[in-house]
Coordinates of C-alpha atoms and ligand atoms in Angstrom, one line a residue:
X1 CA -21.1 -3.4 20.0
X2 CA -17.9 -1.6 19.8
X3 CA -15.7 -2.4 16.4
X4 CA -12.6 -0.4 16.0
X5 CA -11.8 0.3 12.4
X6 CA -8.4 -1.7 13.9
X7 CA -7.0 -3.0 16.7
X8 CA -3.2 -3.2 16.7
X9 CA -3.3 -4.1 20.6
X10 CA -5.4 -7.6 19.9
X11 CA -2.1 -8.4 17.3
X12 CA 0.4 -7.7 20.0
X13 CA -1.2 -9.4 22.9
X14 CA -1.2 -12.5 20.5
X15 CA 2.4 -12.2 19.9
X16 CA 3.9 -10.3 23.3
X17 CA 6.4 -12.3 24.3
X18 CA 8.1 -12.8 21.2
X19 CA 8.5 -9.2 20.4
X20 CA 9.1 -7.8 23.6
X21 CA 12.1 -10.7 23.6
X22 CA 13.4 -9.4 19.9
X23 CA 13.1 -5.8 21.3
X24 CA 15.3 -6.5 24.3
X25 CA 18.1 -8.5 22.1
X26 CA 18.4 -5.3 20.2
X27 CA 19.1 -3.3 23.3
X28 CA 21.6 -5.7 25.0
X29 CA 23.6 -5.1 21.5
X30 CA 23.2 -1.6 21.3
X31 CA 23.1 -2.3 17.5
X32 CA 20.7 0.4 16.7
X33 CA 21.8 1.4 13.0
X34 CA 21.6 -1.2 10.1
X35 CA 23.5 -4.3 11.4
X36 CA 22.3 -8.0 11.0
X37 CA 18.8 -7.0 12.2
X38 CA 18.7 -4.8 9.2
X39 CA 20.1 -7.1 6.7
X40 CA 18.1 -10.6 8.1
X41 CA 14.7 -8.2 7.4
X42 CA 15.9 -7.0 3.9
X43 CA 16.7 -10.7 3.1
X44 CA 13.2 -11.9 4.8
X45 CA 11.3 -9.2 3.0
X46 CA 12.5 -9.5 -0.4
X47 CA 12.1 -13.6 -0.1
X48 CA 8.5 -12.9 0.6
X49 CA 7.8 -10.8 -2.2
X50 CA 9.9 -12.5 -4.6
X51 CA 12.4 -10.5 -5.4
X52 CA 16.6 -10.6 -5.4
X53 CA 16.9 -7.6 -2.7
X54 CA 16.0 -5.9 -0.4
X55 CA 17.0 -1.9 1.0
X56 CA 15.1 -1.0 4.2
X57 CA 14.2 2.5 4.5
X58 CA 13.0 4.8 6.9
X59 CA 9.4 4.8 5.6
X60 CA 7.1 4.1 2.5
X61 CA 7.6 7.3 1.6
X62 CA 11.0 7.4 1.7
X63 CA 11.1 4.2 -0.3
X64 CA 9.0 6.2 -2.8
X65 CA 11.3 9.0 -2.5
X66 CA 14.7 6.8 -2.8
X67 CA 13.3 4.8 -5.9
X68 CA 13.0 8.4 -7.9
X69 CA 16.5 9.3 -7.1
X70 CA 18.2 6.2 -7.6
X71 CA 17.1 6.5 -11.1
X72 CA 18.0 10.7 -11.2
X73 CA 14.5 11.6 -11.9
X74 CA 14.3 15.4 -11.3
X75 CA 13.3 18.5 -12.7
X76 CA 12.2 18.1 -16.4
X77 CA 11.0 14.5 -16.0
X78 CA 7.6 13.7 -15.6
X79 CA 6.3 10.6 -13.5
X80 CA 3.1 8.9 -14.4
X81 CA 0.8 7.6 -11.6
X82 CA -2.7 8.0 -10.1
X83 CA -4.8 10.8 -8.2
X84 CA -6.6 8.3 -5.9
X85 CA -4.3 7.1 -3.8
X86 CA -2.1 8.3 -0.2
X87 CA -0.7 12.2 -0.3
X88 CA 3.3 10.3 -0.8
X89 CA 2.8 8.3 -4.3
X90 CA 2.4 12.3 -5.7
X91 CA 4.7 14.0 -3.3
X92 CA 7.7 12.1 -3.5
X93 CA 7.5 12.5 -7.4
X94 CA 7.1 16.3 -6.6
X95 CA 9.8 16.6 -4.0
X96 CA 12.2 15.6 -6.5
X97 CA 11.2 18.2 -8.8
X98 CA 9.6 16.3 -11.1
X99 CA 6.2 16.7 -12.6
X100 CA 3.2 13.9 -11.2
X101 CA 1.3 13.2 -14.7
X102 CA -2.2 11.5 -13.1
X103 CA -4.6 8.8 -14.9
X104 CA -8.2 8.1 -13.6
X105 CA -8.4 4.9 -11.9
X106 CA -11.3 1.7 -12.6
X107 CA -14.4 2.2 -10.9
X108 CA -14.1 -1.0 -10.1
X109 CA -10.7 -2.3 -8.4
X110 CA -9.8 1.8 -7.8
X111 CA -6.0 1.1 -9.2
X112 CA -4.8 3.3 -12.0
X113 CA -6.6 2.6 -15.3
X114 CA -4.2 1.2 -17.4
X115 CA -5.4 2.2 -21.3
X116 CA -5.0 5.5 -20.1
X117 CA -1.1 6.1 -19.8
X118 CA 0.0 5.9 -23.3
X119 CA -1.8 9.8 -24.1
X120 CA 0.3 11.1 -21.1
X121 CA 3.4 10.1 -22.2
X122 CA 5.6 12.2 -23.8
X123 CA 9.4 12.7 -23.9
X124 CA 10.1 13.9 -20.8
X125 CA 8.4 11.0 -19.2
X126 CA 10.6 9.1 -16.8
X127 CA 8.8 6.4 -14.8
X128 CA 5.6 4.8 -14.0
X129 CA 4.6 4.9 -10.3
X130 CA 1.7 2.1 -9.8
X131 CA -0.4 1.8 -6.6
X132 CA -1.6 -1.3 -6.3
X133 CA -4.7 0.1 -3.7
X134 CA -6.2 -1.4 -0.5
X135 CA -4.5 -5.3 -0.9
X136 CA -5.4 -5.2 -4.4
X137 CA -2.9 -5.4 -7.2
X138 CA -2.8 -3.3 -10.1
X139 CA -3.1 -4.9 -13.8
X140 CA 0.3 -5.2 -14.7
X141 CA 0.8 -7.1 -17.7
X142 CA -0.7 -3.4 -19.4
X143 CA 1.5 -1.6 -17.5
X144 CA 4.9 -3.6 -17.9
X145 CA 4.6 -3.4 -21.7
X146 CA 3.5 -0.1 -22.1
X147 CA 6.8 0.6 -19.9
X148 CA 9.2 -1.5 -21.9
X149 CA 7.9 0.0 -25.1
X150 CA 8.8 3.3 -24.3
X151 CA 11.3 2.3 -22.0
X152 CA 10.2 3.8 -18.8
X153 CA 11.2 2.7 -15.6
X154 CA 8.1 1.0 -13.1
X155 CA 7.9 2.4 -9.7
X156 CA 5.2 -0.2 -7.3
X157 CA 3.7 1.5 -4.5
X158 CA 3.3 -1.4 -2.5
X159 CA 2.9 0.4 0.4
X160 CA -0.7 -1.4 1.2
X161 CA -0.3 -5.0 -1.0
X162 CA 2.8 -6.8 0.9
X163 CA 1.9 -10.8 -0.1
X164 CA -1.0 -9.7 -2.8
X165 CA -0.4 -11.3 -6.3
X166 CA -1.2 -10.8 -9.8
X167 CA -0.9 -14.2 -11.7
X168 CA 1.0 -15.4 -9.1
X169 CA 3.4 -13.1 -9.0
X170 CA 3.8 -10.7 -5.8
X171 CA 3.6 -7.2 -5.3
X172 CA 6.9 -5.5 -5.8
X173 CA 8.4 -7.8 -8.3
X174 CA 7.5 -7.2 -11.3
X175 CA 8.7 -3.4 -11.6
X176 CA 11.6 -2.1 -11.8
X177 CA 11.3 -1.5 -7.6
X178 CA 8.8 -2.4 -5.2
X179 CA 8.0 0.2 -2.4
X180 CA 6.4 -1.3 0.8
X181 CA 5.9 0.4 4.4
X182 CA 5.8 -0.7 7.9
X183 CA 3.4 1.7 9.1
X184 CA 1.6 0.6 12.3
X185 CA -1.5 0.2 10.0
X186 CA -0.1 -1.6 7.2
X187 CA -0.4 -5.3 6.9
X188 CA 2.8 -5.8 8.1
X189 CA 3.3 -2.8 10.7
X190 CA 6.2 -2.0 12.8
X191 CA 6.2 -0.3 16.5
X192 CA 7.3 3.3 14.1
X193 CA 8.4 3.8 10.8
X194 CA 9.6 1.5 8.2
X195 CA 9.8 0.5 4.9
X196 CA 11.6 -1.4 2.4
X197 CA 12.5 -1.0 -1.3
X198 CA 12.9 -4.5 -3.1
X199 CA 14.3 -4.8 -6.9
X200 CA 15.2 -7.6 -9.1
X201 CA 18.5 -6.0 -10.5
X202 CA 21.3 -6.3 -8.6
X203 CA 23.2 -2.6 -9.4
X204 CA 19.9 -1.1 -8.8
X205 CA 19.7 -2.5 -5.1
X206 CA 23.4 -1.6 -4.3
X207 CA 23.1 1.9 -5.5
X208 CA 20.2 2.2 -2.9
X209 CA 21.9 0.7 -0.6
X210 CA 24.4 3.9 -1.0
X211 CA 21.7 6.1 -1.6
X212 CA 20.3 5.7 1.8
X213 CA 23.4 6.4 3.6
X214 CA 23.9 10.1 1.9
X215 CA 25.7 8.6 -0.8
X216 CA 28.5 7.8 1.0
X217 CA 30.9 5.4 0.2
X218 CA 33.5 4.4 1.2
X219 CA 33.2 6.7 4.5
X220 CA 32.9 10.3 4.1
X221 CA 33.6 9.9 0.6
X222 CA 30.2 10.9 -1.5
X223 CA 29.7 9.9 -5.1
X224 CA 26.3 11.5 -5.1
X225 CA 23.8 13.1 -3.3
X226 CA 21.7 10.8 -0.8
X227 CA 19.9 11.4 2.3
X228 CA 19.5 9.7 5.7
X229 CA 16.9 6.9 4.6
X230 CA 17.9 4.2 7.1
X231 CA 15.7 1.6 8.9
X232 CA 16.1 1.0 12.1
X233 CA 17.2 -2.2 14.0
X234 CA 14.6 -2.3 16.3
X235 CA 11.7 -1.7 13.6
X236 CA 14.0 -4.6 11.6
X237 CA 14.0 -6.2 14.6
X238 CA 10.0 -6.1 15.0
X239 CA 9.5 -6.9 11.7
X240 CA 11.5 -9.9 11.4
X241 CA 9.5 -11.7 14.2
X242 CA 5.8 -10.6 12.2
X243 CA 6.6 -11.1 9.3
X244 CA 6.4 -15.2 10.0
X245 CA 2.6 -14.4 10.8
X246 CA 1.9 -12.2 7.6
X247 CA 0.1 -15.0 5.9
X248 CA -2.1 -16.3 8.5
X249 CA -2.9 -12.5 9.2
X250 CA -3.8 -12.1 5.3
X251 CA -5.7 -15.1 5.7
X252 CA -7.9 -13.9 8.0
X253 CA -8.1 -10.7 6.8
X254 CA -9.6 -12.5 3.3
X255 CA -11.5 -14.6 5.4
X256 CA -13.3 -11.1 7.2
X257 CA -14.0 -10.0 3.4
X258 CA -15.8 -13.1 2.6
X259 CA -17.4 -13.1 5.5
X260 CA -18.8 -9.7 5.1
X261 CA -20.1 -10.6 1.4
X262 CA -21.9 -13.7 2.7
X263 CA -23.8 -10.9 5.6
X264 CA -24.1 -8.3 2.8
X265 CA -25.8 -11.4 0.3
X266 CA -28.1 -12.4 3.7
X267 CA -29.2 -9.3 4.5
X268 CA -30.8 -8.5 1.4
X269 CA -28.8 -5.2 1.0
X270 CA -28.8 -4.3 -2.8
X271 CA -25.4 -3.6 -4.4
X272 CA -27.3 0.0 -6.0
X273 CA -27.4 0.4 -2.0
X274 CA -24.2 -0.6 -1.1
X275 CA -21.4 -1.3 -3.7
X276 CA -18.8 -4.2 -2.5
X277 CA -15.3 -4.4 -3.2
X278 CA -14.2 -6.3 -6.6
X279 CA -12.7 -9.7 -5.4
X280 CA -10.7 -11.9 -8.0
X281 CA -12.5 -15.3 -7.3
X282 CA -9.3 -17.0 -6.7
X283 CA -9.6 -14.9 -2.8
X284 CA -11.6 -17.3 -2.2
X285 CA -9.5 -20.8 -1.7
X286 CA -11.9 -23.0 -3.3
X287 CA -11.0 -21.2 -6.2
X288 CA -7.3 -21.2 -5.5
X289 CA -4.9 -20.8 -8.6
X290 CA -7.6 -19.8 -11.2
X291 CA -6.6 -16.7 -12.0
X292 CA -3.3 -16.3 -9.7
X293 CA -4.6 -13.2 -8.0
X294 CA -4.7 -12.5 -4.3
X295 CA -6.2 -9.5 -2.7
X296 CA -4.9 -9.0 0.7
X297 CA -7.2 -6.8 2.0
X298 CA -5.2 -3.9 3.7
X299 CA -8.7 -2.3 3.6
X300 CA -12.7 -4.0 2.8
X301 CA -14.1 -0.7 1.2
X302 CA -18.0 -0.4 0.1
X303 CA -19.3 2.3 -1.6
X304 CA -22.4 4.6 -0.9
X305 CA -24.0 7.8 -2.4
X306 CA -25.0 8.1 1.3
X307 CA -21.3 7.8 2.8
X308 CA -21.0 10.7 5.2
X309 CA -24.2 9.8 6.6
X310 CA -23.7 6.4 6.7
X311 CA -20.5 6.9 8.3
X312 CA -22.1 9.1 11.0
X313 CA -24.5 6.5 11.9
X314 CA -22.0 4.0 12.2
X315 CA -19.6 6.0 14.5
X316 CA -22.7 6.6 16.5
X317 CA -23.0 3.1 17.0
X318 CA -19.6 2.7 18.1
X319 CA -18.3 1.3 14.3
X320 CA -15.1 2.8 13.2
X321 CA -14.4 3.6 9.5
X322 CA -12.0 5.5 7.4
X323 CA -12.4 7.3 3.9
X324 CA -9.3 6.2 1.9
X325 CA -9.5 9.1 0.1
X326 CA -11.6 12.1 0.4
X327 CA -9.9 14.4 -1.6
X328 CA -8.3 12.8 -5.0
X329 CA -4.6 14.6 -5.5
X330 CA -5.4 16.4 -8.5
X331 CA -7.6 18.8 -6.8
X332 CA -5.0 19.3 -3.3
X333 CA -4.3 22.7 -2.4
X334 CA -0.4 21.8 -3.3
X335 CA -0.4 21.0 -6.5
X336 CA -2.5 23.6 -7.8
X337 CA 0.2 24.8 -9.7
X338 CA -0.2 21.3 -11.9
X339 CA -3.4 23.0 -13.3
X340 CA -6.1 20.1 -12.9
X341 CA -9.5 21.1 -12.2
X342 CA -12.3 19.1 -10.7
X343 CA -13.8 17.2 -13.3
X344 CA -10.7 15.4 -15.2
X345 CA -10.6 12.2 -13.3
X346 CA -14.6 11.2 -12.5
X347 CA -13.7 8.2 -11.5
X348 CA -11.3 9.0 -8.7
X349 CA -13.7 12.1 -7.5
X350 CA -16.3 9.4 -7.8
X351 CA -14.5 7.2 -5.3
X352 CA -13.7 10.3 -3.2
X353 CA -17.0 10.9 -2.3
X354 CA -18.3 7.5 -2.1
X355 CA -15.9 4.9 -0.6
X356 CA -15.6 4.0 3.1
X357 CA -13.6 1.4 4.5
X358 CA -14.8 -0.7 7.2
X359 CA -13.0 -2.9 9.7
X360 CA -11.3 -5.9 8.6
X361 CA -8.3 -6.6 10.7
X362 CA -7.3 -10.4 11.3
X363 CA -8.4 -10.5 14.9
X364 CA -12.3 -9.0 13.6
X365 CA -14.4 -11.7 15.3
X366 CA -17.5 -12.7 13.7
X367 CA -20.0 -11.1 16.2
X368 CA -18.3 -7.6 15.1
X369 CA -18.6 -8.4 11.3
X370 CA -22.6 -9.3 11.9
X371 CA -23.1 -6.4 13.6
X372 CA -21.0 -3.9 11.4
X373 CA -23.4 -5.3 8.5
X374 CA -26.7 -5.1 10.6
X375 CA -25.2 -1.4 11.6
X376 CA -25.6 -0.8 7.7
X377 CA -28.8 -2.5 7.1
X378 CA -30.5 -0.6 10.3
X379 CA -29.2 2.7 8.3
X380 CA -30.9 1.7 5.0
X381 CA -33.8 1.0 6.7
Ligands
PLP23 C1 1.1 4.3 3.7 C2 1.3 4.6 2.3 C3 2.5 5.3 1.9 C4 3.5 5.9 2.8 O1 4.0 5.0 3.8 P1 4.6 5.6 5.1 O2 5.4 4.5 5.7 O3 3.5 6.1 6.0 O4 5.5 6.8 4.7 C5 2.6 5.5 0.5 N1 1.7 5.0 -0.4 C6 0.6 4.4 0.0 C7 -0.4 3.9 -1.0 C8 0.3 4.2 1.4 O5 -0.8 3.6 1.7

């Protein structure tokens, strides 16, 4: 049976007519830069994830980018955050000029190990970039006071965990700004490019909002030096109609994960065979409200010492997969110069060689789920 690792053209047959309609308003206007498309989505967005604005931004990266700046972190400043995550949490710290400071991550939820930051801090620390990785959030109560105590400012990549919660709260607002991405791919993907930075404090948000357009304001008058970070009207204008069916996509998306742990449990596969992913119980609805978190499930990732193989076997069955990451940042070619070595985050080079994320978008029928699983079990034999 063939199971794509994701199947984006499922979501919009399910939703056609409704974006092809939002698509067309934007042409008859001819609004195609910022505009009331622009401002309804930064509104929507920053609603949903609980926080008091919203920017939108060409990208996640740029939102990662546009975050640094706002705050003037540059060369001499040093930006804490973790080496197993996408290439743009470390390369928009670098591309300002400041240093990426890395931390190992759990072994178990893969977000950035939190009792390890205070020994990297030191005075030319700026920030704290969090990931909070695959739909999962990070553990931020650590992180929020170890920030306040030294008075460091908290970037969220929330690039992957738009709608995930940590004791109820959502990802991107709890730190200082939250960082998401429209991404085809994400959860909540656009037809291009996106993202959107959210914040809770008000001259924050409207620097940002200056910040995106080169720093301009009033017209052609530049109090500081920005960039050309806008979103677009029609990605607004996608993302405004999608975002209403965010939640029943994350639903089924947690639904998928539970589904696969029930076939993993059945088939008699041993977790030293196949590690599953960490899943707070409250995931699970009958256990709604225990503990306030909710994993969102951007990616189901299982572990194996076997992975390459495994993944081999699965492709050859027509199963798609992804490694989320194969090489931990630390060790890239570009930031040699940062002088890690293999061997000073285990965990993360752990994960690198082990993880592999299998399908788990919304539309995943249960026939595709069974046979992903028996896929696995036939190559453990
Ligand atoms: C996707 C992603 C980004 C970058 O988002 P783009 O919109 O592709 O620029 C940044 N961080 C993480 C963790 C991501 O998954």
């Amino acid at each position: 049976m063939n199971v794509p690792l994701l199947d984006l053209k499922a979501q919009y047959q399910a939703i056609k007519p409704e974006i092809d309609a939002a698509v067309q308003a934007v042409f008859e206007s001819q609004y195609f830069i910022l505009g009331p498309q622009v401002k309804a989505c930064e509104e929507a967005v920053a609603a949903y994830s609980q926080a008091a604005y919203g920017c939108g931004v060409s990208s996640g990266t740029d939102a990662l980018l546009i975050a640094l700046m706002n705050e003037g972190i540059g060369p001499g400043d040093e930006v804490i955050t973790t080496p197993y995550t996408f290439f743009a949490t470390a390369g928009s710290i670098a591309r300002t000029g400041a240093r990426p400071v890395f931390v190992d991550i759990e072994a178990d939820t893969y977000n950035m190990n939190a009792a390890q930051i205070e020994a990297r801090i030191t005075p030319h620390t700026k920030a704290i970039m969090v990931v909070h990785l695959y739909g999962l959030m990070a553990d931020m109560d650590p992180v929020m006071e170890i920030a306040n105590r030294h008075q460091l400012i908290v970037i969220e990549d929330a690039a992957q965990a738009i709608g995930a919660e940590y004791k109820g709260r959502r990802a991107g607002s709890i730190g200082d700004y939250g960082c998401f991405s429209f991404f085809p791919s994400k959860n909540l993907g656009g037809a291009g490019d996106g993202g959107m930075v959210v914040s809770q404090d008000e001259g924050k948000a409207a620097k940002l909002k200056v910040m995106r357009n080169h720093g301009m304001q009033p017209k052609y008058y530049n109090q500081f030096i920005g960039g050309n970070f806008r979103l677009d009207a029609l990605q607004a204008a996608v993302i405004n109609v999608k975002l209403k069916y965010l939640d029943d996509w994350s639903r089924a998306r947690q639904a998928n994960a539970l589904r696969y742990n029930q076939l993993f449990e059945e088939s008699g596969i041993g977790s030293d065979q196949i590690g599953l992913p960490w899943m707070p119980r409250c995931t699970n609805p009958a256990y709604q409200g225990e503990c306030g978190c909710r994993h969102i499930f951007n990616q189901y990732v299982i572990r194996s010492l076997k992975r390459d193989a495994l993944r081999d076997h699965l492709k050859d069955l027509g199963i798609g997969t992804e490694i989320y990451y194969p090489v931990p940042l630390h060790v890239q070619q570009c930031f040699e110069d940062l002088g890690y070595k293999a061997g000073d985050f285990p965990e993360s080079e752990r994960a690198a060689a082990e993880t592999l994320a299998l399908p788990i978008y919304p539309e995943l029928s249960d026939e595709q789920a069974a046979a992903v699983v028996s896929a696995i079990k036939g190559f453990i034999g």
